[in-house]
Coordinates of N, CA, C and O in Angstrom, one line a residue:
X1 N 4.4 0.6 5.8 CA 3.4 1.7 5.9 C 3.8 2.6 7.1 O 4.6 2.2 7.9
X2 N 3.3 3.8 7.0 CA 3.7 4.7 8.1 C 3.2 4.2 9.4 O 2.1 3.8 9.6
X3 N 4.1 4.4 10.4 CA 3.8 3.9 11.8 C 2.6 4.6 12.3 O 1.8 4.0 13.0
X4 N 2.4 5.9 12.0 CA 1.3 6.6 12.5 C -0.1 6.0 12.1 O -1.1 6.0 12.8
X5 N -0.1 5.5 10.9 CA -1.3 4.9 10.4 C -1.5 3.5 11.0 O -2.6 3.2 11.5
X6 N -0.5 2.7 11.0 CA -0.6 1.4 11.6 C -0.9 1.3 13.1 O -1.6 0.4 13.6
X7 N -0.4 2.3 13.8 CA -0.6 2.4 15.3 C -1.8 3.2 15.7 O -2.1 3.3 16.9
X8 N -2.5 3.8 14.8 CA -3.7 4.6 15.1 C -4.9 3.7 15.5 O -5.4 2.9 14.7
X9 N -5.3 3.8 16.8 CA -6.4 2.9 17.2 C -7.8 3.1 16.5 O -8.6 2.3 16.6
X10 N -7.9 4.3 15.9 CA -9.2 4.6 15.2 C -9.1 4.0 13.7 O -10.1 4.1 13.0
X11 N -8.0 3.5 13.3 CA -7.8 3.0 12.0 C -7.1 1.6 12.1 O -5.9 1.5 11.8
X12 N -7.9 0.6 12.5 CA -7.2 -0.7 12.7 C -6.7 -1.3 11.4 O -7.3 -1.2 10.4
X13 N -5.6 -2.1 11.6 CA -5.0 -2.9 10.5 C -5.3 -4.3 10.9 O -5.4 -4.7 12.1
X14 N -5.3 -5.2 9.9 CA -5.5 -6.6 10.2 C -4.4 -7.4 9.5 O -4.0 -7.1 8.4
X15 N -4.0 -8.5 10.1 CA -3.2 -9.5 9.4 C -4.1 -10.7 9.2 O -4.6 -11.4 10.1
X16 N -4.3 -11.0 7.9 CA -5.2 -12.1 7.5 C -4.5 -13.2 7.0 O -3.5 -13.1 6.2
X17 N -4.8 -14.4 7.5 CA -4.2 -15.6 7.0 C -5.3 -16.6 6.4 O -5.0 -17.6 5.8
X18 N -6.5 -16.2 6.6 CA -7.6 -17.0 6.1 C -8.6 -16.1 5.3 O -8.7 -14.9 5.6
X19 N -9.4 -16.7 4.4 CA -10.4 -15.9 3.7 C -11.6 -17.0 3.5 O -11.3 -18.1 3.0
X20 N -12.8 -16.6 4.0 CA -13.9 -17.5 3.8 C -13.7 -18.8 4.4 O -14.0 -19.9 3.9
X21 N -13.0 -18.9 5.6 CA -12.8 -20.1 6.3 C -11.6 -21.0 5.8 O -11.4 -22.1 6.3
X22 N -10.9 -20.5 4.8 CA -9.8 -21.3 4.2 C -8.5 -20.5 4.2 O -8.6 -19.3 4.2
X23 N -7.4 -21.2 4.3 CA -6.1 -20.5 4.2 C -6.0 -19.7 2.9 O -6.6 -20.1 1.9
X24 N -5.3 -18.6 3.0 CA -5.2 -17.7 1.8 C -4.5 -18.5 0.7 O -3.6 -19.3 0.9
X25 N -5.0 -18.3 -0.5 CA -4.4 -18.8 -1.7 C -3.2 -17.9 -2.1 O -3.3 -16.7 -1.7
X26 N -2.1 -18.4 -2.7 CA -1.0 -17.5 -3.0 C -1.4 -16.2 -3.8 O -0.9 -15.2 -3.7
X27 N -2.5 -16.4 -4.6 CA -3.0 -15.2 -5.4 C -3.5 -14.1 -4.5 O -3.6 -12.9 -4.9
X28 N -3.9 -14.5 -3.3 CA -4.5 -13.5 -2.4 C -3.6 -13.2 -1.2 O -4.0 -12.6 -0.2
X29 N -2.3 -13.7 -1.3 CA -1.3 -13.3 -0.3 C -0.8 -14.3 0.7 O -0.1 -13.9 1.7
X30 N -1.0 -15.6 0.5 CA -0.5 -16.6 1.4 C 1.0 -16.4 1.7 O 1.7 -16.0 0.7
X31 N 1.5 -16.5 2.9 CA 0.8 -17.0 4.1 C 0.0 -16.0 4.8 O -1.0 -16.3 5.5
X32 N 0.4 -14.7 4.8 CA -0.4 -13.6 5.5 C -0.4 -12.4 4.6 O 0.6 -12.1 3.9
X33 N -1.5 -11.7 4.8 CA -1.7 -10.4 4.0 C -2.1 -9.3 5.0 O -2.9 -9.5 5.9
X34 N -1.5 -8.1 4.9 CA -1.9 -7.0 5.6 C -3.1 -6.3 5.0 O -3.1 -6.1 3.8
X35 N -4.1 -6.1 5.8 CA -5.3 -5.4 5.3 C -5.4 -4.1 6.1 O -5.4 -4.1 7.3
X36 N -5.6 -3.0 5.3 CA -5.8 -1.7 5.9 C -7.0 -1.0 5.4 O -7.0 -0.5 4.3
X37 N -8.1 -1.0 6.1 CA -9.3 -0.4 5.6 C -9.1 1.1 5.2 O -8.4 1.8 5.9
X38 N -9.5 1.4 4.1 CA -9.4 2.8 3.6 C -8.2 3.0 2.6 O -8.0 4.0 2.0
X39 N -7.3 2.0 2.6 CA -6.2 2.0 1.7 C -6.5 1.2 0.4 O -7.2 0.2 0.5
X40 N -5.9 1.6 -0.7 CA -6.1 0.9 -1.9 C -5.4 -0.5 -1.8 O -4.5 -0.7 -1.0
X41 N -6.0 -1.5 -2.5 CA -5.5 -2.9 -2.4 C -4.0 -3.0 -2.7 O -3.3 -3.9 -2.2
X42 N -3.4 -2.2 -3.6 CA -2.1 -2.2 -4.0 C -1.1 -1.9 -2.8 O 0.1 -2.2 -2.9
X43 N -1.6 -1.3 -1.8 CA -0.8 -0.9 -0.6 C -1.0 -2.0 0.5 O -0.3 -1.9 1.5
X44 N -1.8 -3.0 0.3 CA -2.0 -4.0 1.2 C -1.0 -5.2 0.9 O -1.2 -5.9 0.0
X45 N 0.0 -5.3 1.7 CA 1.1 -6.1 1.4 C 0.7 -7.6 1.4 O 0.1 -8.1 2.4
X46 N 1.1 -8.3 0.3 CA 0.8 -9.7 0.2 C 2.1 -10.5 0.6 O 3.2 -10.0 0.5
X47 N 1.9 -11.8 0.8 CA 3.0 -12.7 1.1 C 3.9 -12.3 2.2 O 5.1 -12.4 2.2
X48 N 3.3 -11.8 3.3 CA 4.0 -11.3 4.4 C 4.7 -12.4 5.2 O 4.0 -13.4 5.5
X49 N 6.0 -12.3 5.4 CA 6.7 -13.3 6.2 C 7.3 -12.7 7.4 O 7.7 -13.5 8.3
X50 N 7.5 -11.4 7.4 CA 8.1 -10.8 8.7 C 7.7 -9.3 8.7 O 7.3 -8.7 7.7
X51 N 7.7 -8.8 9.9 CA 7.3 -7.3 10.1 C 8.5 -6.7 10.7 O 9.1 -7.1 11.7
X52 N 8.9 -5.5 10.2 CA 10.0 -4.7 10.7 C 9.4 -3.3 11.1 O 8.7 -2.7 10.3
X53 N 9.8 -2.8 12.2 CA 9.4 -1.5 12.7 C 10.6 -0.6 12.6 O 11.6 -0.9 13.2
X54 N 10.5 0.5 11.8 CA 11.6 1.3 11.6 C 11.3 2.8 12.0 O 10.1 3.1 12.0
X55 N 12.3 3.6 12.1 CA 12.1 5.0 12.4 C 11.5 5.7 11.2 O 10.6 6.6 11.4
X56 N 11.9 5.4 10.0 CA 11.4 6.1 8.8 C 10.8 5.1 7.8 O 10.7 3.9 8.1
X57 N 10.3 5.7 6.7 CA 9.6 4.9 5.7 C 10.6 4.0 5.0 O 11.8 4.3 4.9
X58 N 10.1 2.8 4.6 CA 11.0 1.9 3.8 C 11.4 2.4 2.5 O 10.8 3.3 1.9
X59 N 12.5 1.9 2.0 CA 13.0 2.3 0.6 C 12.7 1.2 -0.4 O 13.4 1.1 -1.4
X60 N 11.8 0.3 -0.1 CA 11.4 -0.7 -1.1 C 11.1 -0.2 -2.5 O 10.4 0.9 -2.6
X61 N 11.5 -0.8 -3.5 CA 11.3 -0.4 -4.8 C 9.9 -0.1 -5.1 O 9.5 1.0 -5.6
X62 N 8.9 -1.0 -4.8 CA 7.5 -0.8 -5.0 C 6.9 0.3 -4.2 O 6.0 1.0 -4.7
X63 N 7.5 0.5 -3.0 CA 7.0 1.6 -2.2 C 7.3 2.9 -2.8 O 6.4 3.9 -2.8
X64 N 8.4 3.1 -3.4 CA 8.8 4.3 -4.0 C 8.3 4.5 -5.4 O 7.9 5.6 -5.8
X65 N 8.3 3.5 -6.2 CA 8.1 3.7 -7.7 C 6.8 3.1 -8.2 O 6.6 3.1 -9.4
X66 N 5.9 2.7 -7.3 CA 4.6 2.2 -7.7 C 3.5 2.9 -7.0 O 3.8 3.6 -6.0
X67 N 2.3 2.8 -7.5 CA 1.2 3.5 -6.9 C 1.4 5.0 -6.7 O 1.2 5.5 -5.6
X68 N 1.8 5.7 -7.7 CA 2.0 7.1 -7.7 C 1.0 7.8 -8.7 O 0.6 7.2 -9.7
X69 N 0.5 8.9 -8.3 CA -0.3 9.7 -9.2 C 0.5 10.9 -9.7 O 1.0 11.7 -8.8
X70 N 0.7 11.0 -11.0 CA 1.6 12.1 -11.5 C 0.7 13.3 -12.0 O -0.3 13.1 -12.5
X71 N 1.3 14.5 -11.8 CA 0.6 15.7 -12.4 C 0.7 15.5 -13.9 O 1.6 14.8 -14.4
X72 N -0.2 16.2 -14.6 CA -0.2 16.1 -16.1 C 1.1 16.4 -16.8 O 1.4 15.9 -17.8
X73 N 1.9 17.3 -16.2 CA 3.1 17.7 -16.8 C 4.2 16.7 -16.7 O 5.2 16.8 -17.4
X74 N 4.0 15.7 -15.9 CA 5.1 14.6 -15.8 C 4.7 13.6 -16.9 O 3.7 12.9 -16.8
X75 N 5.6 13.5 -17.9 CA 5.4 12.6 -19.0 C 6.4 11.5 -19.2 O 6.3 10.6 -20.1
X76 N 7.4 11.4 -18.2 CA 8.4 10.3 -18.4 C 9.0 10.1 -17.0 O 8.9 10.9 -16.1
X77 N 9.7 9.0 -16.9 CA 10.4 8.7 -15.6 C 11.5 9.7 -15.3 O 11.7 10.1 -14.2
X78 N 12.2 10.2 -16.4 CA 13.1 11.3 -16.2 C 12.5 12.6 -15.6 O 13.1 13.2 -14.7
X79 N 11.3 12.9 -16.1 CA 10.6 14.1 -15.6 C 10.2 13.9 -14.1 O 10.3 14.8 -13.3
X80 N 9.8 12.7 -13.8 CA 9.4 12.4 -12.4 C 10.6 12.5 -11.5 O 10.5 13.0 -10.4
X81 N 11.7 12.0 -12.0 CA 13.0 12.1 -11.2 C 13.4 13.6 -11.0 O 13.7 14.0 -9.9
X82 N 13.4 14.3 -12.1 CA 13.8 15.7 -12.1 C 12.9 16.5 -11.0 O 13.4 17.4 -10.3
X83 N 11.6 16.2 -10.9 CA 10.7 17.0 -10.0 C 10.6 16.3 -8.7 O 9.7 16.7 -7.9
X84 N 11.4 15.3 -8.4 CA 11.4 14.6 -7.1 C 10.1 13.9 -6.7 O 9.7 13.9 -5.6
X85 N 9.4 13.5 -7.8 CA 8.1 12.9 -7.5 C 8.2 11.6 -6.7 O 7.3 11.3 -5.9
X86 N 9.2 10.8 -6.9 CA 9.4 9.5 -6.3 C 9.4 9.6 -4.8 O 8.9 8.6 -4.1
X87 N 9.9 10.6 -4.2 CA 10.0 10.7 -2.7 C 9.1 11.7 -2.1 O 9.1 11.9 -0.9
X88 N 8.2 12.3 -2.9 CA 7.3 13.3 -2.4 C 6.0 12.6 -2.0 O 5.3 12.0 -2.9
X89 N 5.6 12.6 -0.7 CA 4.4 11.8 -0.3 C 3.1 12.4 -0.9 O 2.1 11.7 -0.9
X90 N 3.2 13.6 -1.4 CA 2.0 14.2 -2.0 C 1.5 13.4 -3.2 O 0.3 13.4 -3.5
X91 N 2.4 12.6 -3.8 CA 2.0 11.9 -5.0 C 1.8 10.4 -4.8 O 1.6 9.6 -5.7
X92 N 1.9 10.0 -3.5 CA 1.7 8.5 -3.2 C 0.2 8.2 -3.1 O -0.5 9.0 -2.5
X93 N -0.2 7.1 -3.6 CA -1.6 6.7 -3.5 C -1.7 5.9 -2.2 O -1.1 4.8 -2.1
X94 N -2.4 6.4 -1.2 CA -2.6 5.7 0.0 C -4.1 5.7 0.3 O -4.8 4.8 -0.1
X95 N -4.6 6.8 1.0 CA -6.0 6.9 1.3 C -6.7 7.2 0.0 O -6.4 8.0 -0.7
X96 N -7.9 6.5 -0.2 CA -8.7 6.8 -1.2 C -10.2 6.5 -0.8 O -10.4 5.8 0.1
X97 N -11.1 7.2 -1.5 CA -12.5 6.9 -1.1 C -12.8 5.5 -1.4 O -12.4 4.9 -2.4
X98 N -13.5 4.9 -0.5 CA -13.9 3.5 -0.6 C -15.1 3.3 -1.6 O -16.0 4.1 -1.6
X99 N -15.0 2.3 -2.5 CA -16.0 2.0 -3.4 C -16.4 0.6 -3.3 O -16.3 -0.2 -4.2
X100 N -16.8 0.2 -2.0 CA -17.2 -1.2 -1.8 C -18.0 -1.2 -0.5 O -18.1 -0.2 0.2
X101 N -18.6 -2.4 -0.3 CA -19.4 -2.6 0.9 C -19.1 -4.0 1.5 O -18.8 -4.9 0.7
X102 N -19.3 -4.2 2.8 CA -19.1 -5.5 3.4 C -20.4 -5.8 4.2 O -20.9 -4.9 4.9
X103 N -20.9 -7.0 4.0 CA -22.1 -7.4 4.8 C -22.1 -8.9 4.9 O -21.4 -9.6 4.2
X104 N -22.9 -9.4 5.8 CA -23.0 -10.8 6.1 C -24.0 -11.4 5.1 O -25.0 -10.8 4.7
X105 N -23.7 -12.6 4.6 CA -24.7 -13.3 3.7 C -26.0 -13.4 4.3 O -26.2 -13.6 5.5
X106 N -27.0 -13.3 3.4 CA -28.4 -13.4 3.9 C -28.8 -14.8 4.2 O -28.2 -15.8 3.8

């Protein structure tokens, strides 16, 4: 994820290794999962085993080719490549309106 987002003190990130008092199950990201409030679940990295801090964004396949919103005129992978959609941050799904709530059990 972008360093500016992860290091922003008004937008905390969490490294979770437990859920509901138990170690994470592999389906939920064991051993550790990155949680970023305000980001879609697909951007919250599962199965985290190491953290690397780099100058630029990563070139991971899923980071580039997954979780993209295409304009209506993009109808194929070739069209997306032609219009440089894969590397344009304008088409990356990151921040989205939240459609959930968190509260303590009654």
